Coordinates of C-alpha atoms (C1' of nucleotides) in Angstrom, one line a residue:
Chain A
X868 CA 7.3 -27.3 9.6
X869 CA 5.7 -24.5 8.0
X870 CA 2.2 -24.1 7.0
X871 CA 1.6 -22.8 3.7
X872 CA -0.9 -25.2 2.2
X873 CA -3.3 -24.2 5.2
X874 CA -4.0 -21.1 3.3
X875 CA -2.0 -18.1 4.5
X876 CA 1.1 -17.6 3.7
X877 CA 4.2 -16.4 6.2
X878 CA 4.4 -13.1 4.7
X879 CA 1.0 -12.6 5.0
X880 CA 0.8 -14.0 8.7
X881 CA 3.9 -11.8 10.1
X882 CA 2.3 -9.3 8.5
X883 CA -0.9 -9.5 10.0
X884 CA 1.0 -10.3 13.2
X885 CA 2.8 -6.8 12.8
X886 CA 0.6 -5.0 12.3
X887 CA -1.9 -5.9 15.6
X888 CA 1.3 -5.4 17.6
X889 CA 2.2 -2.2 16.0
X890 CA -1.5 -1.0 16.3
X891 CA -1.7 -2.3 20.0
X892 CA 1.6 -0.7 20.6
X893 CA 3.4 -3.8 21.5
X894 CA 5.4 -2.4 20.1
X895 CA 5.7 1.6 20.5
X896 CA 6.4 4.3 18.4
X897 CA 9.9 4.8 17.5
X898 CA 11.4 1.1 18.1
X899 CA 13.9 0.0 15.2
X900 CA 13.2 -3.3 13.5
X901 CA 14.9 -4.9 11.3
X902 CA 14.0 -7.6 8.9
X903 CA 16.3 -10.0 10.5
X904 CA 14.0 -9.3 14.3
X905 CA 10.6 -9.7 12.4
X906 CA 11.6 -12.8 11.0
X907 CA 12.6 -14.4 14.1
X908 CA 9.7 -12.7 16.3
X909 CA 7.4 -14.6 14.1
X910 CA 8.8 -17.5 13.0
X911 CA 10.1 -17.5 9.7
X912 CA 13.1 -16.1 7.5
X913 CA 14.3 -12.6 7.1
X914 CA 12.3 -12.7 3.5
X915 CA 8.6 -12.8 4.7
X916 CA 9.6 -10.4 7.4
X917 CA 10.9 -7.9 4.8
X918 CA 7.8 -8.0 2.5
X919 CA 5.6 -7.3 5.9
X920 CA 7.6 -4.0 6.4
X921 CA 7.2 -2.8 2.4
X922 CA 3.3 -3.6 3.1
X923 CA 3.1 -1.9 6.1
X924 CA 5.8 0.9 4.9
X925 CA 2.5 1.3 2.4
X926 CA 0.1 2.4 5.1
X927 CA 2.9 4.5 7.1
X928 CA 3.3 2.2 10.1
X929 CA 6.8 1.8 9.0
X930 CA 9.1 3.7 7.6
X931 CA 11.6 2.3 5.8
X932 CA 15.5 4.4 5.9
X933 CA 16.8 3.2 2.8
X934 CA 20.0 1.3 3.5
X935 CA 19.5 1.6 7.2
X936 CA 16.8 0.2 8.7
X937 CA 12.9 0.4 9.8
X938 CA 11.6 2.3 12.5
X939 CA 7.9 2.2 13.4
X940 CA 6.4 5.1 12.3
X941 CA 6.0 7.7 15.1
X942 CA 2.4 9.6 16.1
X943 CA 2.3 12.8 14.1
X944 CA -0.4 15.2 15.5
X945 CA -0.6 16.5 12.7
X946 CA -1.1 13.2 10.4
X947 CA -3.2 12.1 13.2
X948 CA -5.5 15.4 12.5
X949 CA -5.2 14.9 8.7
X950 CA -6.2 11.9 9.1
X951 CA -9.7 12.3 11.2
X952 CA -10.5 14.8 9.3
X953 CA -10.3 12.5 6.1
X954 CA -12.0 10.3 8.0
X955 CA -14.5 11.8 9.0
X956 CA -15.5 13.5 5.6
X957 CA -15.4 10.3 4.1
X958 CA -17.8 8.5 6.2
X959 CA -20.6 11.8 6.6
X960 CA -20.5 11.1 2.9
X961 CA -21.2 7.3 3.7
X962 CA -24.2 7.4 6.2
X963 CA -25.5 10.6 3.6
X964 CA -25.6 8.0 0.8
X965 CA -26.7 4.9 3.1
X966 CA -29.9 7.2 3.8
X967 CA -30.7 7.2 0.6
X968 CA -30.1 3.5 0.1
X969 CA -29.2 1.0 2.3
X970 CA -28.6 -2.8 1.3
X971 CA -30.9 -4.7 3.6
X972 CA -28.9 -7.6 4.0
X973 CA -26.2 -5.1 5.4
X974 CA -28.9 -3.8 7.2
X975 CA -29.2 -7.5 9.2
X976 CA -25.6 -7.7 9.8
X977 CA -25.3 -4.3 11.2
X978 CA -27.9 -5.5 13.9
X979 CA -25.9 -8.7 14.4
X980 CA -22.6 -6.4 15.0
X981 CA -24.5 -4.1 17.1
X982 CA -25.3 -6.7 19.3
X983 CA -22.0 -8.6 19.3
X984 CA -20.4 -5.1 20.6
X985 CA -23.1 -4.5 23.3
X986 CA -21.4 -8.3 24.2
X987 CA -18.0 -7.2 23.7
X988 CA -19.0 -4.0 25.3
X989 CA -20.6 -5.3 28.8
X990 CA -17.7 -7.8 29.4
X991 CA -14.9 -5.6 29.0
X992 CA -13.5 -7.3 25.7
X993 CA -11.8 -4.3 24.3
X994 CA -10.0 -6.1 21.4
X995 CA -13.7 -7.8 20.0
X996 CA -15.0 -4.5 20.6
X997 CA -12.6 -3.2 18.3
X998 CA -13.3 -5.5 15.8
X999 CA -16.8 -5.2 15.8
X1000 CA -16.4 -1.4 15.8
X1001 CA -14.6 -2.4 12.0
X1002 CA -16.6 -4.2 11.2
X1003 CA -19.6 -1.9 11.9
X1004 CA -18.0 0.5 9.6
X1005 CA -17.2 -1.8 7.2
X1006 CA -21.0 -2.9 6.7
X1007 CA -22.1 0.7 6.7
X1008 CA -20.0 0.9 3.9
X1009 CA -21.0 -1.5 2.2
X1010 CA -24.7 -1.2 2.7
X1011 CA -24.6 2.3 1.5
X1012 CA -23.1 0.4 -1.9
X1013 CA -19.4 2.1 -1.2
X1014 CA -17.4 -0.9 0.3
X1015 CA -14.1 0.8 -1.3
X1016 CA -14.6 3.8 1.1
X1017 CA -13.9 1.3 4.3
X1018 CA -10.9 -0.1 2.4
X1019 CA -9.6 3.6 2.7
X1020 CA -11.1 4.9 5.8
X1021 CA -9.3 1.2 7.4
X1022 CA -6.0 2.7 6.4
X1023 CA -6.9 5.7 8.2
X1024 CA -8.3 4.5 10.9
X1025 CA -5.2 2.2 11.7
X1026 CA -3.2 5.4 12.5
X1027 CA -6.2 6.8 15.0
X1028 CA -6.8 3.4 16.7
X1029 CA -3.2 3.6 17.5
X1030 CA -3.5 6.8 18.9
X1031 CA -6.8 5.6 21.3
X1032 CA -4.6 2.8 22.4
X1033 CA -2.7 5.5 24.4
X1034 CA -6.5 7.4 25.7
X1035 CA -7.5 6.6 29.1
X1036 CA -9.3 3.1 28.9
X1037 CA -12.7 4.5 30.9
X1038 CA -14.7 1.3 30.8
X1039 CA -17.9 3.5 30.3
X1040 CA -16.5 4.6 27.3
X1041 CA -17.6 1.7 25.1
X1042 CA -20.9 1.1 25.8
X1043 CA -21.2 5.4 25.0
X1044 CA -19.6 4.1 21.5
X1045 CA -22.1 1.4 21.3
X1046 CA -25.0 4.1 22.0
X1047 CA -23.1 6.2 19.1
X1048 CA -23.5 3.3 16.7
X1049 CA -27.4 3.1 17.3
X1050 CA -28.1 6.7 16.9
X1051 CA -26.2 6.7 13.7
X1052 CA -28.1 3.5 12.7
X1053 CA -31.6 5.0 13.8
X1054 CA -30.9 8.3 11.7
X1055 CA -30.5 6.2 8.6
X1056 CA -33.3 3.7 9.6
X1057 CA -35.5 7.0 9.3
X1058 CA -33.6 8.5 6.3
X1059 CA -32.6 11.4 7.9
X1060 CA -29.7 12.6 6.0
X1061 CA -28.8 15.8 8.9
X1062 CA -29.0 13.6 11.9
X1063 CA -27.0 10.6 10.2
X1064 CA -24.5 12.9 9.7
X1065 CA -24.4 15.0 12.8
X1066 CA -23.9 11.7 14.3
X1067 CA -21.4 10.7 12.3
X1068 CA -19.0 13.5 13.2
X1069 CA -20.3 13.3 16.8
X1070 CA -19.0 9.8 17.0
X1071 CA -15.6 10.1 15.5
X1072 CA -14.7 13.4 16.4
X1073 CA -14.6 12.6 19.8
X1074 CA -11.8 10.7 19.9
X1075 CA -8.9 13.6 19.8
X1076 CA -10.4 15.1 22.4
X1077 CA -7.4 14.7 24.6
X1078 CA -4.1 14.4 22.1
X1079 CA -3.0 17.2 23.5
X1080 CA -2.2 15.3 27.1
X1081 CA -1.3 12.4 25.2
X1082 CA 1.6 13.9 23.7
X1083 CA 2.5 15.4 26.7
X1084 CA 2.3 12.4 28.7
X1085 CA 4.3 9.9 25.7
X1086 CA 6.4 12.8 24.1
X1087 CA 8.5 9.8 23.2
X1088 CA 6.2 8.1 20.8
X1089 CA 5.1 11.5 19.2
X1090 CA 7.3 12.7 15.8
Chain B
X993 CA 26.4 -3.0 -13.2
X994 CA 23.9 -1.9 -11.0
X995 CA 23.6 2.0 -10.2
X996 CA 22.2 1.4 -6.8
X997 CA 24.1 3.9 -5.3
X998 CA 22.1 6.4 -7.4
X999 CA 19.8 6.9 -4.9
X1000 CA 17.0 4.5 -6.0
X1001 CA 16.6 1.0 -5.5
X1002 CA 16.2 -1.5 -8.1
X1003 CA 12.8 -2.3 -6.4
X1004 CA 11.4 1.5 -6.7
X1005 CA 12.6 1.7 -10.0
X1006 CA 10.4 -1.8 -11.4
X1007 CA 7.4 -0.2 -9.4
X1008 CA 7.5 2.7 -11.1
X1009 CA 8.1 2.1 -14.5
X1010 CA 5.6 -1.1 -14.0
X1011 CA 2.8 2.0 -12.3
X1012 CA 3.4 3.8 -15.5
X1013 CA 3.1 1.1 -17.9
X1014 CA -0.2 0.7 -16.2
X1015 CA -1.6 3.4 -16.1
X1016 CA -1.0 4.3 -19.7
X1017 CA -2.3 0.8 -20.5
X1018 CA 1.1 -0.5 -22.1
X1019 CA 0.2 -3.2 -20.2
X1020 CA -3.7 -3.9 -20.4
X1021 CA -5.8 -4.8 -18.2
X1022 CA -6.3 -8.4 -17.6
X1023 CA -2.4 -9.1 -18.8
X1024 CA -0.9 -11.8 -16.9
X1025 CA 2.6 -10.5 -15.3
X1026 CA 5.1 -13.1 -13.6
X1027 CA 7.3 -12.0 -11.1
X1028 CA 10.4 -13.8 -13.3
X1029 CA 9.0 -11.5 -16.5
X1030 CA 8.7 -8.2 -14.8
X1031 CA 12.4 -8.5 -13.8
X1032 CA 13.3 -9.2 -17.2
X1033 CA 11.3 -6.7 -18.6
X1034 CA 13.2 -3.8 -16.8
X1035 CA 16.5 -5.0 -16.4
X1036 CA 16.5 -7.2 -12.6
X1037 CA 16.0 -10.2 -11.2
X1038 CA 12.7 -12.0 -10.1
X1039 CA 13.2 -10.2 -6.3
X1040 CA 12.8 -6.2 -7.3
X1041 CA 9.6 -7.4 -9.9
X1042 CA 7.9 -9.6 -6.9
X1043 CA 8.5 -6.5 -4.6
X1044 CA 7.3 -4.2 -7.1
X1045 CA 4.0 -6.4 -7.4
X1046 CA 3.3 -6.6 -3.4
X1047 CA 3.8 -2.7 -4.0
X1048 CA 1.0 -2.4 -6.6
X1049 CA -1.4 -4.7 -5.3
X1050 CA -1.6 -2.5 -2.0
X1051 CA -2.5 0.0 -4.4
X1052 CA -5.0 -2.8 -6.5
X1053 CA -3.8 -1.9 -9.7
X1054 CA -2.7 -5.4 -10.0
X1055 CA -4.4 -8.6 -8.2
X1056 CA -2.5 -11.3 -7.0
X1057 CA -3.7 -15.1 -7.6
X1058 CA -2.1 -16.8 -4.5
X1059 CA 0.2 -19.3 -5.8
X1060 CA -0.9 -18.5 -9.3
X1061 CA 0.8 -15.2 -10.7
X1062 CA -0.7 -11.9 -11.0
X1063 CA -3.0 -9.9 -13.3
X1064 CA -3.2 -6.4 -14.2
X1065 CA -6.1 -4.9 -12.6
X1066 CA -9.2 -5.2 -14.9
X1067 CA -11.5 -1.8 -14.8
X1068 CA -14.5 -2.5 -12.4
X1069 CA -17.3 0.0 -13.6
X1070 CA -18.5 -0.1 -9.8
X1071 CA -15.4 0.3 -8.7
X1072 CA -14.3 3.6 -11.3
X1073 CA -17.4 5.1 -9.3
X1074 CA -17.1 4.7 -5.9
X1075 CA -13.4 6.1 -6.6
X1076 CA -14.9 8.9 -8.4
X1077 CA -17.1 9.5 -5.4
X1078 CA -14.6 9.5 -2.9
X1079 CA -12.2 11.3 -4.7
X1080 CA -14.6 14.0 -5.2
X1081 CA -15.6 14.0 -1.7
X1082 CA -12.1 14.4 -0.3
X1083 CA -11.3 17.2 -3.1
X1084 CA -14.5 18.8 -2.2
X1085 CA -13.7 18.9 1.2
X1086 CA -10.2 20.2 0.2
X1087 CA -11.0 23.2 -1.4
X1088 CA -13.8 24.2 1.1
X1089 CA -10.7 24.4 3.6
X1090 CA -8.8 26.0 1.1
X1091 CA -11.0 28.6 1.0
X1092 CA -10.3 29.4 4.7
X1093 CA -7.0 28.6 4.8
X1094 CA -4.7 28.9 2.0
X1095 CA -0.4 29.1 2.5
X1096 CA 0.6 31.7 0.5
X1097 CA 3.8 30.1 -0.6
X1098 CA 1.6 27.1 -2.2
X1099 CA -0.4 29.6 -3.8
X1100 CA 2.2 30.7 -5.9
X1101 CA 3.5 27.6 -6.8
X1102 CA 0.0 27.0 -8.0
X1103 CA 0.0 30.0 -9.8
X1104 CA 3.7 28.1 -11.7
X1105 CA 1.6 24.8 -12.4
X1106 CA -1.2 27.1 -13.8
X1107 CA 0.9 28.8 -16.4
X1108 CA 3.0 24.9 -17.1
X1109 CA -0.6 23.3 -17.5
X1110 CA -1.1 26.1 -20.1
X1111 CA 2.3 25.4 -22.2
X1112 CA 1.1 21.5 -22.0
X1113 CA -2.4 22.2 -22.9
X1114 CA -1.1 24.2 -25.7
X1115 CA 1.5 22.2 -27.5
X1116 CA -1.1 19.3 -26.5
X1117 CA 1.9 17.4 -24.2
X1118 CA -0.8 14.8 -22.8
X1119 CA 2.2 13.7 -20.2
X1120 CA 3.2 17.2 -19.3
X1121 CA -0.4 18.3 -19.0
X1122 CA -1.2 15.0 -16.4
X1123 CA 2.2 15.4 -14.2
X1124 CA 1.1 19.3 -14.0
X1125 CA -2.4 18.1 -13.4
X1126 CA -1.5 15.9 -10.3
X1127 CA 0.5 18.8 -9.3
X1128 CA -2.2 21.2 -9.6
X1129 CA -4.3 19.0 -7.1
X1130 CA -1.5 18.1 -4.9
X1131 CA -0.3 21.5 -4.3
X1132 CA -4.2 22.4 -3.6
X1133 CA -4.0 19.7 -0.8
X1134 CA -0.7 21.1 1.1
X1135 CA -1.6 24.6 0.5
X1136 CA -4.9 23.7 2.6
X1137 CA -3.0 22.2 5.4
X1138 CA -3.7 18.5 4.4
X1139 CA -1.5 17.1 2.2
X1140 CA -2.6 13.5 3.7
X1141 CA -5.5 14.0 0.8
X1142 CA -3.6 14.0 -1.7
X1143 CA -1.6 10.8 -1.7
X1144 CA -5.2 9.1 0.0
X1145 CA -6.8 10.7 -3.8
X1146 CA -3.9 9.8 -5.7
X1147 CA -4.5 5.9 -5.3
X1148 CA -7.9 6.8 -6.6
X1149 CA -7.0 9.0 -9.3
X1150 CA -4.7 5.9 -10.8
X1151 CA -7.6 4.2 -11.4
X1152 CA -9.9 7.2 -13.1
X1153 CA -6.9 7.7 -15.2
X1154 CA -6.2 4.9 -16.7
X1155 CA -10.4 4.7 -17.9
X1156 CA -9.3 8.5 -19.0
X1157 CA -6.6 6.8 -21.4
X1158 CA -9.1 5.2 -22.9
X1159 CA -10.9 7.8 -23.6
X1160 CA -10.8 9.9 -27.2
X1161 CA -8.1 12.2 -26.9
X1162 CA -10.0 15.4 -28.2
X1163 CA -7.5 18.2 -28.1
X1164 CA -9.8 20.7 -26.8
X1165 CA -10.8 18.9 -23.7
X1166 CA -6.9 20.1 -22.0
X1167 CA -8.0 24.0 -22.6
X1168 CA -11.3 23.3 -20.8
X1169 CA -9.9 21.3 -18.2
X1170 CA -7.4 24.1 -17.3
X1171 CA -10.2 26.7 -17.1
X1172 CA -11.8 24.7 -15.1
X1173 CA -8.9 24.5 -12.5
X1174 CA -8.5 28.4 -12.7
X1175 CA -12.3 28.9 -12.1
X1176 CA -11.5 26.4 -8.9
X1177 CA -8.2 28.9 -7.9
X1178 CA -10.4 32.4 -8.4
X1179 CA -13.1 30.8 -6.2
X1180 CA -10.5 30.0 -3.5
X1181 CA -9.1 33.6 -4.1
X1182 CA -12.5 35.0 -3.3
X1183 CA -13.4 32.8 -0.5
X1184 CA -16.1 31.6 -1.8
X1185 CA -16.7 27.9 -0.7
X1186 CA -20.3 27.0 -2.5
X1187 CA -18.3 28.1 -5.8
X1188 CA -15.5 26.4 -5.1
X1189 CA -16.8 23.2 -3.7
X1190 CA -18.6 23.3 -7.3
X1191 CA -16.3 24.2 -9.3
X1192 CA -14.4 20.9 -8.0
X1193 CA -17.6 19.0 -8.3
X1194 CA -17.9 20.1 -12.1
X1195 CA -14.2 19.4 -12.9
X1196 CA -14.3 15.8 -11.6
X1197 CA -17.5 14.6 -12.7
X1198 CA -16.9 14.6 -16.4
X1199 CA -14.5 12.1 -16.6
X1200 CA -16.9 9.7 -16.0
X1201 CA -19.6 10.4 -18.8
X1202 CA -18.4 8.0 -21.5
X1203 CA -17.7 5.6 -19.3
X1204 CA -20.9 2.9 -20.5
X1205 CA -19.2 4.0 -24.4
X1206 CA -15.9 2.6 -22.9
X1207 CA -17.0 -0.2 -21.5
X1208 CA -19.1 -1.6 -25.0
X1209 CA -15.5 -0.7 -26.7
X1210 CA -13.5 -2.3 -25.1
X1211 CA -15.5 -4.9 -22.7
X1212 CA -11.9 -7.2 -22.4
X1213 CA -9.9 -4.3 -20.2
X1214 CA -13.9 -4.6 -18.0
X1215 CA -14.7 -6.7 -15.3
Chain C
dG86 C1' 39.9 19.0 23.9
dT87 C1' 38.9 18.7 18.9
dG88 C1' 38.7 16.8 14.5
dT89 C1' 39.9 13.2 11.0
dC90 C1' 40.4 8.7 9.4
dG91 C1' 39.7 3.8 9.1
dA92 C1' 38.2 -0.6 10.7
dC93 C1' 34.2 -2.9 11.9
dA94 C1' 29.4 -4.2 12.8
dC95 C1' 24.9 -3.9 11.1
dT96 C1' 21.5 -3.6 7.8
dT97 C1' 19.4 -3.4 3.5
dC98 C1' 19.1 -4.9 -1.3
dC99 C1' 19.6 -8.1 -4.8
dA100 C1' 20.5 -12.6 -6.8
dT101 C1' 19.8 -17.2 -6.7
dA102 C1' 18.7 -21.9 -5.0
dC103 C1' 15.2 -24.7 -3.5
dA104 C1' 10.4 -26.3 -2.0
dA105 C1' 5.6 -26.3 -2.7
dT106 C1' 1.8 -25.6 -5.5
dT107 C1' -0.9 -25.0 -9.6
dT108 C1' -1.6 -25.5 -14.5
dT109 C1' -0.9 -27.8 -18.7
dG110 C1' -0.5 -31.3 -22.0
dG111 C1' -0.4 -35.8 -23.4
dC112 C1' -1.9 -40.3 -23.3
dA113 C1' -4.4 -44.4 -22.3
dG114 C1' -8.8 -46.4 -22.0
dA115 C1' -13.8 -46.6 -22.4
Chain D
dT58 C1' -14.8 -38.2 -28.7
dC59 C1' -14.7 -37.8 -24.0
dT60 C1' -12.7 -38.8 -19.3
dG61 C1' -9.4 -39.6 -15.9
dC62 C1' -4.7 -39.6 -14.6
dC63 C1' 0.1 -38.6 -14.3
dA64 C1' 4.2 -36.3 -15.4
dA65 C1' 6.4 -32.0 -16.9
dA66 C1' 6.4 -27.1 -16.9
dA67 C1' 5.6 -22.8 -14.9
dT68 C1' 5.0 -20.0 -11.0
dT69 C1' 4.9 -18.6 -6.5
dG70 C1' 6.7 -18.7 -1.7
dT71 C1' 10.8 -19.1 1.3
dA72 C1' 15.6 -19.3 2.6
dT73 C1' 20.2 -17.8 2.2
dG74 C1' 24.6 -15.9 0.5
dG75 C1' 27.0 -12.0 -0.8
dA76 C1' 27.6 -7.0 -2.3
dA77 C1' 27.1 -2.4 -0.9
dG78 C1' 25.6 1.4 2.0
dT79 C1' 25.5 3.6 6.6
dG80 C1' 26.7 4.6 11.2
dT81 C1' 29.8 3.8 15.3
dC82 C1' 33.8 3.9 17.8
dG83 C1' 38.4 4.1 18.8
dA84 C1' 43.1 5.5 17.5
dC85 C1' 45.7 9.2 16.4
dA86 C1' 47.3 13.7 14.9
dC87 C1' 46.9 18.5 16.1

DNA sequence: GTGTCGACACTTCCATACAATTTTGGCAGA
DNA sequence: TCTGCCAAAATTGTATGGAAGTGTCGACAC
């Protein structure tokens, strides 16, 4: 019945299953869960459903009322501006340091991702463009030799993906990303520190553009 | 039996005291921990101690062998630095907003944990002198609008500290480091990011200079 | 109509039992 | 002495029962 020995465990599998439909706002802002619901959404007992919510209590997509319940964590404009910002200071820093030395087996994969999202990109895919867009800044991270700056920025970037889950889904919009993740590839391909970090910030500071009309448009998934 | 009711779990209790045994290197790096041991060790049952595990594992101060137990985090050289460099890029970044931006009421409770870090340096209270030194830098987040920094740098700082502990314990290092967080304040008080930005810079590079000493003392607590 | 009290439902939190897996140690045999 | 194997011990992962906390809702007094 279950299927530990094929290496994940339930905890780990509801978790992961929690967290996509959290981030894909399957389910929204605001909705109360309790350990008993997780359990049976996914399949297992109230147990593995309670250590997903203190895991993902940890990156704030819970929040846990002692005693009471869980509620998924609402949009905070101002978390969600905290958090960019973070964001975005940490990975300037990133493509600064990758221009001064970049892995080159990274430097491979990054062409590999760059061509999976062009895929991903033409065909509409929006969930393997998503992935590829991690795991774009994941190998820039690691290429510049800081792979523990993606392991933050992910946490980060959890809260703002949920955020351009609500944004208009413009189809042109992706393959304008995709162009973003050249030019900040080209810049470091010729070392230049300015551009690589211009952009940097161009490309993830475009996202809040519109939070404003978000929040008026959901005012029910915002705190 | 239990005091429950007094407002903290038996859970959040275990995870503290284990996060402090930690990070003061009670418990060494490398230890093996079992859930069944934990509990003992601070007065519950296996369920709070495997919680409080899953808890510190987000935070990778201890790693978790899937079906094997779990080891305190051993001190990863590469590691120490890329949380150095992150950490300082964030607290850069925090005091160059600081310096446009500063909320008068957290300026005066920095002014408190100025004067507290002094009494600590003084009557050389190591603990004292660290609470009042994550204050210090926690209150210099939310007074520049973005207390997110602080608990993203205060993941990192576990980490730097407990190499810190390791560290000789010269009594005049507390002095200095407290001057060095005033020359930090003045800077903000003038306005004057570049001095600021390296003031930070100066504070939080030095814990890293003995760090290859540390490592050919003590190369079990290394990876 | 308003406020208070108590039963009740719901949920977490903790303890514990059980299942599955890994490690350990011993022992036989070459 | 070394190797292979098996059983016991230790440990995690999961399920579940029960205690305690919290909020709801209706009855009832005023």
């Amino acid at each position: 019945m279950n299927a530990r020995s094929l290496s994940e465990s339930m905890a780990h599998k509801v978790e992961r299953q929690l967290r996509g439909d959290i981030l894909t706002l399957a389910l929204p802002p605001g909705a109360r869960i309790s350990e008993q619901e997780i359990g049976e959404r996914y399949g297992s007992s109230r147990q593995p459903g309670r250590e997903a919510l203190i895991a993902l209590a940890k990156s704030r997509l819970v929040e846990i009322l002692p005693q009471r319940g869980a509620v998924v964590a609402r949009i905070s404009v101002a978390k969600l501006m905290q958090a960019a910002f973070i964001r975005e200071t940490i990975e300037t820093a990133v493509v600064k340091a990758a221009c001064n030395a970049f892995h080159f087996h990274a430097r491979t994969r990054i062409s590999d991702c760059l061509r999976a999202q062009e895929e991903a990109a033409e065909s509409g895919d929006r969930a393997a463009f998503r992935r590829g867009d991690d795991l774009f800044h994941k190998t820039l991270a690691e290429g510049a030799g800081l792979p523990m700056a993606w392991s933050v920025v992910e946490d980060l970037k959890a809260h703002i993906d949920r955020a351009c889950c609500l944004s208009l889904h413009a189809p042109h919009t992706l393959s304008k990303l995709v162009a973003e993740h050249h030019a900040i590839v080209a810049a470091i391909d010729r070392r230049d520190e300015g551009a690589a970090m211009t952009a940097m910030n161009a490309h993830l500071s475009e996202l809040l553009h519109d939070l404003p009309k978000l929040e008026a448009q959901h005012p029910d998934l915002f705190e």
